[in-house]
Amino acid sequence: MKKIVFYIVLSSIMSSIITIAAYKQYAKEDPLLFPYTSKTRLTSSDSSSLVSSAGLPDFTRVVSKTIHAVVNVKNYSKKYNNQFDPFDFFFGFPDDFGNNREKKPQKNEIPGLHGSGVILSPDGYIVTNNHVIKDAEKIEITLSDQRTYKAKLIGTDPSTDIALLKINETNLPFIYFSDSNKVQVGEWVLAIGNPFDLNSTVTAGIISAKNRSLGILRGESLSSSSIESFFQTDAAVNPGNSGGALINTNGELIGINTAISSASGNFIGYSFAAPSNLVAKVIQDIKKYGTVQRAYLGVRGMDLSKTEYLKAYNKETHQNIKSQQGFLIGEIFEKSGASDAGLKKGDIIKSIDGKPIQNVADLSFIVGTKHPGDKVKVNIIRNQQKIIFHVILKDLQGRTKIRTKEEMTPSELLGVIFEPLSQESKKDFGIGYGIRIKEIRSGGRLSAIGLEEGDIILSINGVNMKKPNDVDRVLKKYSGDVTIKSIKQNGQVYIAGFEMN
């Protein structure tokens, strides 16, 4: 009997060792697909290193394990804009620098923007903010040891202000993700970045609040689908920190520093970071599918904590809904998951998958981490009765299936719907060919390089565009550099490019 027990125990131990070894091997091969496993996590025996001999916090060991995974990102662009940029207020540049940037065209040899990025894997995948690399003609990465690389833009998602880059290098230091749902208000955090182009700067603070919505991404991406559910911290961040790491005391990534709230553009006590769970979902989608697979519940409404809006709603609908935590549905979109499941206008969403819904930020964050086809459990209150609905989420086209790059046409990957160019437009612009951008998706490849609705595409890789399906004909199964020649709506000839893979 003892022998049998011995062999059972031995077998269990060996099985555990093999399982753990296999898991670590896979995590080592592709950390982006195993975001919540951390080599930098401190063991219980290391916990004393977080407190100095004087009893004060000591983060030296955590910093030494993570600081080299934060890089400097330089955006080289000739484009300059005299219009107000919302990020100049929320995470912009000091007044003098910002004014100079607006008045002077940027030469390709001079970076127009500086920011930060975080290495996510040893083979060179880097996450940063979309606004750091927006409209870039060249992106340059500088490591903490001053090695410099040209980065390839893998993909962007303006609705979360996240971008994924890649450099050709191996054996790089990197940071694993932590589960941001476990982050608590009051816990210590460290911000690592390059404020004012000062490399490898570390500041400390605490999580001041969760699920903050600032409204800046809706202005940036011009999309009501923008997802804002920021961590608020008091760790000092300044211009140049954007895209840098927010880590916990285990040395794990819990957020990407995105914005500050300041009239001067400099830190005054409030900074905001995109949670790691949302960032992880976005970059995994970009890497795996070539584009973000965004799911939608199919509702529009408001926070019940907004008393001024609630009073107006009650007056209009002759109801007496009281201020409380939750999301009041004001509109249900046709053929959406919410419509199919039976949700109605006036329903109050209290939780999704057991997670409380206190405001719009909670709702957008939870749904934003899902994929089309995912089923969610929605608890609502209708006529003072609690009801549970099971909703199958859809994409904007009403599909419940994730589509890979191989299943998408080149036009879909570019995020554009084209239309033929009228003879009148050809005459107005003095051209004999071209196709017009009818619709363009924020976050698509052409949007990322500065093209807009109404712009005319003249040629792709030197091939003249005469009808919309010419785009798919030229780029089908194509991999490599793409050069697009276009005419902007003001008549300016605009040439830009990207890499398609």
Coordinates of C-alpha atoms in Angstrom, one line a residue:
M1 CA 0.0 0.0 0.0
K2 CA 2.8 2.4 0.9
K3 CA 4.5 1.7 -2.5
I4 CA 1.2 2.5 -4.3
V5 CA 0.9 5.8 -2.4
F6 CA 4.5 6.6 -3.1
Y7 CA 4.2 6.1 -6.9
I8 CA 1.0 8.1 -7.0
V9 CA 2.7 11.0 -5.2
L10 CA 5.8 10.7 -7.4
S11 CA 3.6 10.6 -10.6
S12 CA 1.7 13.7 -9.5
I13 CA 5.0 15.6 -8.8
M14 CA 6.5 14.6 -12.2
S15 CA 3.3 15.6 -14.0
S16 CA 3.3 19.0 -12.3
I17 CA 6.9 19.6 -13.2
I18 CA 6.3 18.6 -16.8
T19 CA 3.2 20.9 -17.0
I20 CA 5.0 23.9 -15.5
A21 CA 8.0 23.3 -17.7
A22 CA 5.9 23.2 -20.9
Y23 CA 4.0 26.3 -19.8
K24 CA 7.2 28.2 -19.2
Q25 CA 8.5 27.1 -22.6
Y26 CA 5.4 28.3 -24.4
A27 CA 5.5 31.6 -22.5
K28 CA 9.1 32.0 -23.4
E29 CA 8.3 31.5 -27.0
D30 CA 5.5 34.0 -27.2
P31 CA 4.9 36.1 -24.0
L32 CA 2.2 38.1 -25.9
L33 CA 0.0 35.0 -25.8
F34 CA 0.7 34.4 -22.1
P35 CA 0.4 37.9 -20.8
Y36 CA -0.2 37.1 -17.1
T37 CA 2.9 35.0 -16.4
S38 CA 5.8 37.0 -15.0
K39 CA 9.5 36.3 -14.8
T40 CA 9.9 39.6 -12.9
R41 CA 7.6 38.7 -10.1
L42 CA 9.3 38.9 -6.7
T43 CA 9.1 35.8 -4.5
S44 CA 8.0 35.9 -0.9
S45 CA 11.6 35.9 0.2
D46 CA 12.2 39.0 -1.9
S47 CA 9.3 41.0 -0.2
S48 CA 11.7 42.5 2.3
S49 CA 13.4 44.3 -0.6
L50 CA 10.4 46.6 -0.9
V51 CA 11.1 48.1 2.5
S52 CA 14.4 49.9 3.4
S53 CA 16.2 49.6 6.7
A54 CA 14.4 52.8 7.8
G55 CA 11.0 51.2 7.1
L56 CA 10.4 53.3 4.0
P57 CA 9.4 51.9 0.5
D58 CA 12.4 50.7 -1.5
F59 CA 11.7 49.9 -5.2
T60 CA 15.3 49.5 -6.3
R61 CA 15.1 45.8 -7.0
V62 CA 11.8 46.1 -9.0
V63 CA 13.2 49.0 -11.0
S64 CA 16.4 47.1 -11.9
K65 CA 14.3 44.3 -13.4
T66 CA 12.0 46.5 -15.5
I67 CA 13.7 49.8 -16.4
H68 CA 15.6 48.4 -19.4
A69 CA 12.3 47.2 -21.0
V70 CA 11.1 50.8 -21.4
V71 CA 12.3 52.5 -24.6
N72 CA 12.3 56.0 -26.2
V73 CA 10.0 56.3 -29.2
K74 CA 10.7 59.1 -31.8
N75 CA 8.1 60.0 -34.4
Y76 CA 9.7 61.5 -37.6
S77 CA 7.0 63.3 -39.7
K78 CA 6.8 66.2 -42.0
K79 CA 3.2 66.8 -41.1
Y80 CA 2.3 69.6 -38.8
N81 CA -1.1 70.9 -37.8
N82 CA -2.3 74.3 -36.8
Q83 CA -5.5 72.9 -35.3
F84 CA -5.9 72.2 -31.6
D85 CA -4.9 68.7 -30.6
P86 CA -6.7 67.4 -27.5
F87 CA -3.6 65.6 -26.4
D88 CA -1.7 68.9 -26.3
F89 CA -4.0 69.6 -23.3
F90 CA -4.2 66.2 -21.7
F91 CA -0.8 64.9 -22.5
G92 CA 0.8 67.4 -24.7
F93 CA 3.9 69.5 -24.7
P94 CA 4.9 72.6 -22.7
D95 CA 3.3 75.8 -24.2
D96 CA 6.5 77.0 -25.9
F97 CA 7.4 73.7 -27.4
G98 CA 3.8 73.0 -28.5
N99 CA 3.6 76.4 -30.2
N100 CA 6.8 75.9 -32.0
R101 CA 5.7 72.5 -33.1
E102 CA 2.5 74.0 -34.6
K103 CA 4.2 76.8 -36.4
K104 CA 7.2 75.0 -37.9
P105 CA 7.0 72.2 -40.5
Q106 CA 8.9 69.1 -39.3
K107 CA 11.7 67.8 -41.5
N108 CA 12.1 64.1 -41.8
E109 CA 15.5 64.3 -40.1
I110 CA 14.0 65.9 -37.0
P111 CA 11.6 64.0 -34.7
G112 CA 8.3 65.8 -34.3
L113 CA 7.3 63.8 -31.2
H114 CA 9.0 62.0 -28.4
G115 CA 7.3 59.3 -26.3
S116 CA 7.9 56.0 -24.6
G117 CA 7.2 52.4 -25.3
V118 CA 7.4 49.1 -23.5
I119 CA 9.1 45.9 -24.8
L120 CA 6.6 43.0 -24.5
S121 CA 8.7 40.1 -25.9
P122 CA 12.3 39.2 -26.4
D123 CA 11.9 39.4 -30.2
G124 CA 11.1 43.1 -30.2
Y125 CA 7.4 43.7 -30.0
I126 CA 6.8 47.1 -28.4
V127 CA 3.6 48.8 -27.2
T128 CA 3.1 52.5 -27.1
N129 CA 0.3 55.1 -27.6
N130 CA -1.2 55.7 -30.9
H131 CA -0.9 59.4 -30.5
V132 CA 2.9 59.0 -30.1
I133 CA 3.4 57.5 -33.5
K134 CA 0.4 59.1 -35.4
D135 CA 1.2 60.2 -38.9
A136 CA 4.8 59.0 -38.6
E137 CA 6.9 58.6 -41.7
K138 CA 9.6 56.9 -39.7
I139 CA 9.6 55.5 -36.1
E140 CA 12.8 55.2 -34.2
I141 CA 13.3 53.2 -31.1
T142 CA 16.2 53.9 -28.6
L143 CA 16.9 51.3 -26.0
S144 CA 18.1 52.2 -22.5
D145 CA 21.7 51.2 -23.6
Q146 CA 21.4 53.7 -26.5
R147 CA 21.1 51.2 -29.3
T148 CA 18.8 52.6 -32.0
Y149 CA 16.5 50.8 -34.4
K150 CA 13.9 51.6 -37.0
A151 CA 10.6 50.3 -35.9
K152 CA 7.8 48.7 -38.1
L153 CA 4.3 49.7 -37.3
I154 CA 2.3 46.5 -36.8
G155 CA -1.0 48.1 -36.1
T156 CA -2.9 50.8 -34.2
D157 CA -6.2 51.2 -32.4
P158 CA -7.1 54.9 -31.9
S159 CA -10.2 53.9 -30.0
T160 CA -8.0 52.8 -27.1
D161 CA -4.9 54.9 -28.1
I162 CA -2.7 51.8 -28.4
A163 CA -0.2 51.0 -31.1
L164 CA 2.0 47.9 -31.6
L165 CA 5.5 48.2 -33.0
K166 CA 8.3 45.7 -33.9
I167 CA 12.1 46.0 -34.1
N168 CA 14.5 43.4 -35.5
E169 CA 16.3 42.2 -32.4
T170 CA 16.4 39.3 -30.1
N171 CA 17.1 38.6 -26.4
L172 CA 15.6 41.9 -25.4
P173 CA 14.5 42.6 -21.8
F174 CA 10.7 42.7 -21.5
I175 CA 7.9 43.1 -19.0
Y176 CA 5.0 40.7 -18.6
F177 CA 1.4 41.9 -18.1
S178 CA -0.4 41.6 -14.8
D179 CA -4.2 41.2 -14.4
S180 CA -5.4 44.8 -14.1
N181 CA -8.7 43.6 -12.7
K182 CA -6.8 42.8 -9.5
V183 CA -5.4 46.3 -9.1
Q184 CA -6.7 48.1 -6.0
V185 CA -7.0 51.8 -5.2
G186 CA -4.2 52.7 -2.8
E187 CA -1.6 50.3 -4.0
W188 CA 1.9 51.4 -4.9
V189 CA 2.8 51.9 -8.6
L190 CA 5.8 53.0 -10.5
A191 CA 5.8 55.0 -13.8
I192 CA 8.8 54.5 -16.1
G193 CA 9.3 56.6 -19.2
N194 CA 11.1 59.4 -20.9
P195 CA 9.7 62.8 -19.7
F196 CA 11.0 65.8 -21.7
D197 CA 13.2 63.2 -23.5
L198 CA 15.0 62.4 -20.3
N199 CA 15.6 58.6 -20.7
S200 CA 14.7 56.0 -18.1
T201 CA 13.0 58.2 -15.5
V202 CA 11.2 56.5 -12.7
T203 CA 8.5 58.0 -10.4
A204 CA 6.4 56.4 -7.7
G205 CA 2.8 56.9 -6.5
I206 CA -0.4 55.1 -5.8
I207 CA -3.5 54.2 -7.7
S208 CA -5.8 57.1 -6.9
A209 CA -8.9 55.8 -8.7
K210 CA -10.1 53.4 -11.3
N211 CA -12.4 53.5 -14.3
R212 CA -11.9 57.2 -15.1
S213 CA -13.3 58.5 -18.4
L214 CA -11.8 61.8 -19.8
G215 CA -13.5 62.1 -23.2
I216 CA -10.2 62.7 -25.0
L217 CA -10.2 59.5 -27.1
R218 CA -13.6 60.3 -28.6
G219 CA -12.0 63.6 -29.8
E220 CA -8.9 61.8 -31.1
S221 CA -10.5 59.0 -33.0
L222 CA -13.8 60.7 -33.8
S223 CA -15.5 57.5 -32.7
S224 CA -18.3 56.9 -30.2
S225 CA -16.8 53.4 -29.8
S226 CA -13.7 54.8 -28.0
I227 CA -12.9 52.9 -24.8
E228 CA -11.9 55.0 -21.8
S229 CA -11.5 53.3 -18.4
F230 CA -8.2 54.7 -17.1
F231 CA -6.3 54.2 -13.9
Q232 CA -5.8 57.5 -12.2
T233 CA -2.5 57.8 -10.3
D234 CA -0.4 60.4 -8.6
A235 CA 2.9 59.1 -10.0
A236 CA 4.5 62.1 -11.7
V237 CA 4.4 61.8 -15.5
N238 CA 5.1 64.5 -18.0
P239 CA 5.3 65.0 -21.8
G240 CA 7.4 62.1 -23.1
N241 CA 6.0 59.6 -20.6
S242 CA 3.2 58.8 -23.0
G243 CA 3.3 55.1 -24.0
G244 CA 5.5 54.2 -21.0
A245 CA 5.0 51.6 -18.3
L246 CA 2.9 51.7 -15.2
I247 CA 4.1 48.7 -13.1
N248 CA 3.2 47.2 -9.7
T249 CA 5.6 46.3 -6.9
N250 CA 6.0 42.8 -8.5
G251 CA 7.5 44.4 -11.6
E252 CA 4.5 43.6 -13.7
L253 CA 2.8 45.8 -16.3
I254 CA -0.6 47.0 -15.1
G255 CA -1.0 49.9 -17.5
I256 CA 0.3 52.1 -20.3
N257 CA 0.7 55.8 -19.3
T258 CA -1.6 57.7 -21.6
A259 CA -2.6 61.2 -20.4
I260 CA -2.3 63.9 -17.8
S261 CA -4.9 66.5 -17.0
S262 CA -3.3 69.9 -16.9
A263 CA -3.8 73.3 -18.5
S264 CA -0.1 73.8 -18.8
G265 CA 0.7 70.4 -20.3
N266 CA 2.9 69.5 -17.3
F267 CA 2.1 67.2 -14.3
I268 CA 0.0 68.8 -11.5
G269 CA -0.9 65.7 -9.6
Y270 CA -3.1 63.6 -11.9
S271 CA -2.1 61.1 -14.5
F272 CA -4.0 58.3 -16.3
A273 CA -3.0 54.9 -17.7
A274 CA -4.9 52.4 -19.9
P275 CA -5.4 49.1 -18.0
S276 CA -3.2 46.2 -19.0
N277 CA -6.1 43.8 -19.7
L278 CA -7.5 46.1 -22.3
V279 CA -4.0 46.8 -23.8
A280 CA -3.3 43.0 -23.9
K281 CA -6.5 42.3 -25.8
V282 CA -5.7 45.0 -28.3
I283 CA -2.1 43.9 -29.1
Q284 CA -3.0 40.2 -29.2
D285 CA -5.7 41.0 -31.7
I286 CA -3.4 43.1 -33.8
K287 CA -0.7 40.4 -33.7
K288 CA -3.0 37.4 -34.3
Y289 CA -5.7 38.9 -36.6
G290 CA -4.1 42.0 -38.1
T291 CA -6.8 44.2 -36.7
V292 CA -8.7 44.7 -33.4
Q293 CA -11.7 42.4 -33.2
R294 CA -14.1 44.7 -31.4
A295 CA -17.3 43.5 -29.9
Y296 CA -20.4 45.6 -29.2
L297 CA -23.3 45.2 -26.9
G298 CA -25.5 47.4 -29.2
V299 CA -26.7 50.0 -26.7
R300 CA -26.4 53.7 -26.1
G301 CA -27.3 55.4 -22.8
M302 CA -25.9 57.3 -19.8
D303 CA -24.6 57.0 -16.3
L304 CA -27.3 57.1 -13.6
S305 CA -24.9 59.1 -11.5
K306 CA -25.3 62.0 -13.9
T307 CA -28.1 63.7 -12.1
E308 CA -28.6 66.6 -14.6
Y309 CA -29.0 64.2 -17.5
L310 CA -31.2 61.9 -15.4
K311 CA -33.6 64.8 -14.5
A312 CA -33.9 65.6 -18.2
Y313 CA -34.6 61.9 -19.0
N314 CA -37.2 61.6 -16.3
K315 CA -38.9 64.7 -17.5
E316 CA -39.0 63.5 -21.1
T317 CA -40.1 60.0 -20.4
H318 CA -42.3 60.8 -17.4
Q319 CA -40.4 58.4 -15.2
N320 CA -39.0 58.7 -11.7
I321 CA -35.6 56.8 -11.9
K322 CA -33.4 57.8 -9.0
S323 CA -29.6 58.4 -9.2
Q324 CA -27.7 55.2 -8.6
Q325 CA -24.9 53.0 -9.9
G326 CA -25.7 51.6 -13.2
F327 CA -26.1 52.3 -16.9
L328 CA -29.5 53.4 -18.3
I329 CA -30.2 52.2 -21.8
G330 CA -31.5 55.0 -23.9
E331 CA -31.3 53.3 -27.3
I332 CA -31.1 49.8 -28.6
F333 CA -29.4 49.3 -32.1
E334 CA -31.3 47.1 -34.5
K335 CA -29.9 43.6 -35.2
S336 CA -27.4 44.0 -32.3
G337 CA -26.7 41.4 -29.6
A338 CA -28.7 43.5 -27.1
S339 CA -31.7 43.6 -29.5
D340 CA -31.6 39.9 -30.2
A341 CA -31.4 39.1 -26.5
G342 CA -34.5 41.2 -25.6
L343 CA -32.9 44.2 -23.9
K344 CA -35.1 47.3 -24.1
K345 CA -34.9 51.1 -23.7
G346 CA -35.2 52.0 -20.1
D347 CA -33.5 48.9 -18.8
I348 CA -30.8 49.6 -16.2
I349 CA -27.6 47.5 -16.6
K350 CA -26.3 46.6 -13.1
S351 CA -23.6 44.1 -14.0
I352 CA -22.0 42.1 -16.8
D353 CA -20.5 38.7 -16.1
G354 CA -20.8 39.4 -12.4
K355 CA -18.7 42.6 -12.6
P356 CA -20.6 45.7 -11.3
I357 CA -21.5 48.4 -13.8
Q358 CA -21.2 51.8 -12.1
N359 CA -20.8 54.0 -15.2
V360 CA -20.1 54.1 -18.9
A361 CA -16.4 53.5 -18.4
D362 CA -17.1 50.1 -16.7
L363 CA -19.4 49.1 -19.5
S364 CA -17.1 50.0 -22.3
F365 CA -14.1 48.4 -20.6
I366 CA -15.8 45.0 -19.9
V367 CA -17.3 44.8 -23.4
G368 CA -14.0 46.2 -24.9
T369 CA -12.1 43.1 -23.7
K370 CA -14.5 40.7 -25.5
H371 CA -14.6 39.4 -29.0
P372 CA -17.5 39.0 -31.5
G373 CA -19.3 35.8 -30.7
D374 CA -18.5 35.9 -27.0
K375 CA -21.6 35.4 -24.7
V376 CA -22.0 37.7 -21.7
K377 CA -24.4 37.5 -18.7
V378 CA -26.2 40.9 -18.3
N379 CA -28.1 41.7 -15.1
I380 CA -30.6 44.4 -15.5
I381 CA -33.5 46.1 -13.7
R382 CA -36.7 46.6 -15.6
N383 CA -39.8 48.0 -13.8
Q384 CA -38.1 47.4 -10.5
Q385 CA -37.6 43.7 -11.4
K386 CA -34.2 42.0 -11.7
I387 CA -33.8 40.1 -14.9
I388 CA -30.8 38.2 -16.4
F389 CA -30.1 38.2 -20.1
H390 CA -27.5 36.2 -22.1
V391 CA -26.2 38.3 -24.9
I392 CA -24.1 37.2 -27.8
L393 CA -21.9 40.1 -28.8
K394 CA -21.4 41.2 -32.5
D395 CA -19.1 43.4 -34.5
L396 CA -20.3 46.6 -36.2
Q397 CA -21.4 44.6 -39.2
G398 CA -23.5 42.3 -37.1
R399 CA -21.1 39.3 -37.4
T400 CA -20.4 37.0 -34.5
K401 CA -17.4 35.4 -36.1
I402 CA -13.8 36.5 -35.7
R403 CA -12.2 37.0 -39.2
T404 CA -8.5 36.5 -39.7
K405 CA -6.4 38.4 -42.1
E406 CA -6.7 35.6 -44.6
E407 CA -10.5 36.0 -44.6
M408 CA -10.4 39.7 -45.1
T409 CA -10.0 41.6 -48.4
P410 CA -7.1 44.1 -48.6
S411 CA -9.7 46.9 -48.6
E412 CA -11.0 45.7 -45.3
L413 CA -7.5 45.4 -43.9
L414 CA -6.9 49.0 -45.0
G415 CA -10.1 50.0 -43.2
V416 CA -11.6 51.7 -46.2
I417 CA -14.6 51.6 -48.5
F418 CA -13.8 53.1 -52.0
E419 CA -16.1 54.5 -54.6
P420 CA -15.5 55.4 -58.3
L421 CA -14.4 58.9 -59.1
S422 CA -16.9 60.9 -61.1
Q423 CA -16.1 62.6 -64.4
E424 CA -16.8 65.9 -62.8
S425 CA -14.2 65.3 -60.0
K426 CA -11.6 64.1 -62.6
K427 CA -12.2 67.4 -64.5
D428 CA -11.9 69.5 -61.3
F429 CA -8.6 67.9 -60.3
G430 CA -7.2 67.6 -63.8
I431 CA -6.8 63.8 -63.6
G432 CA -7.8 60.9 -65.8
Y433 CA -8.1 58.2 -63.1
G434 CA -8.4 57.7 -59.4
I435 CA -10.8 56.3 -56.7
R436 CA -12.3 58.2 -53.8
I437 CA -12.3 57.2 -50.1
K438 CA -16.0 56.9 -49.3
E439 CA -15.7 55.6 -45.7
I440 CA -12.6 55.1 -43.6
R441 CA -12.3 53.3 -40.3
S442 CA -10.5 54.9 -37.5
G443 CA -7.5 52.6 -36.7
G444 CA -7.2 51.2 -40.2
R445 CA -3.9 51.3 -42.1
L446 CA -4.9 54.3 -44.3
S447 CA -6.3 56.3 -41.4
A448 CA -3.0 55.7 -39.6
I449 CA -1.0 57.3 -42.4
G450 CA -3.2 60.4 -42.5
L451 CA -5.7 59.7 -45.3
E452 CA -9.3 60.9 -44.8
E453 CA -12.8 60.5 -46.3
G454 CA -13.0 62.3 -49.6
D455 CA -9.3 61.9 -50.4
I456 CA -8.5 60.5 -53.9
I457 CA -6.2 57.5 -54.3
L458 CA -4.2 57.9 -57.6
S459 CA -1.9 54.9 -57.4
I460 CA -0.8 52.0 -55.2
N461 CA 2.8 50.8 -55.7
G462 CA 2.8 52.7 -59.0
V463 CA -0.3 51.0 -60.4
N464 CA -3.0 53.6 -61.3
M465 CA -6.4 53.1 -59.5
K466 CA -9.3 53.3 -62.0
K467 CA -12.0 51.3 -60.0
P468 CA -12.4 50.2 -56.4
N469 CA -11.6 46.6 -56.9
D470 CA -8.2 47.6 -58.3
V471 CA -7.0 47.9 -54.7
D472 CA -7.8 44.3 -53.9
R473 CA -6.3 43.1 -57.2
V474 CA -3.0 44.9 -56.6
L475 CA -2.7 44.0 -52.8
K476 CA -4.2 40.5 -52.7
K477 CA -1.6 38.2 -51.2
Y478 CA 0.9 41.0 -51.2
S479 CA 3.5 41.4 -48.5
G480 CA 6.0 44.2 -48.2
D481 CA 6.2 48.0 -48.5
V482 CA 3.2 49.8 -49.9
T483 CA 3.4 53.3 -51.4
I484 CA 0.2 55.2 -51.9
K485 CA -0.1 58.4 -54.0
S486 CA -3.2 60.5 -53.3
I487 CA -4.8 63.9 -53.7
K488 CA -6.1 65.5 -50.5
Q489 CA -9.3 67.4 -50.6
N490 CA -7.5 70.7 -50.8
G491 CA -5.7 69.5 -54.0
Q492 CA -2.4 68.7 -52.4
V493 CA -0.6 65.6 -53.6
Y494 CA 0.2 63.4 -50.7
I495 CA 2.5 60.3 -50.8
A496 CA 2.6 58.0 -47.8
G497 CA 3.4 54.3 -47.2
F498 CA 3.3 51.4 -44.8
E499 CA 4.3 47.8 -44.6
M500 CA 1.8 45.1 -45.3
N501 CA 2.3 41.6 -44.0

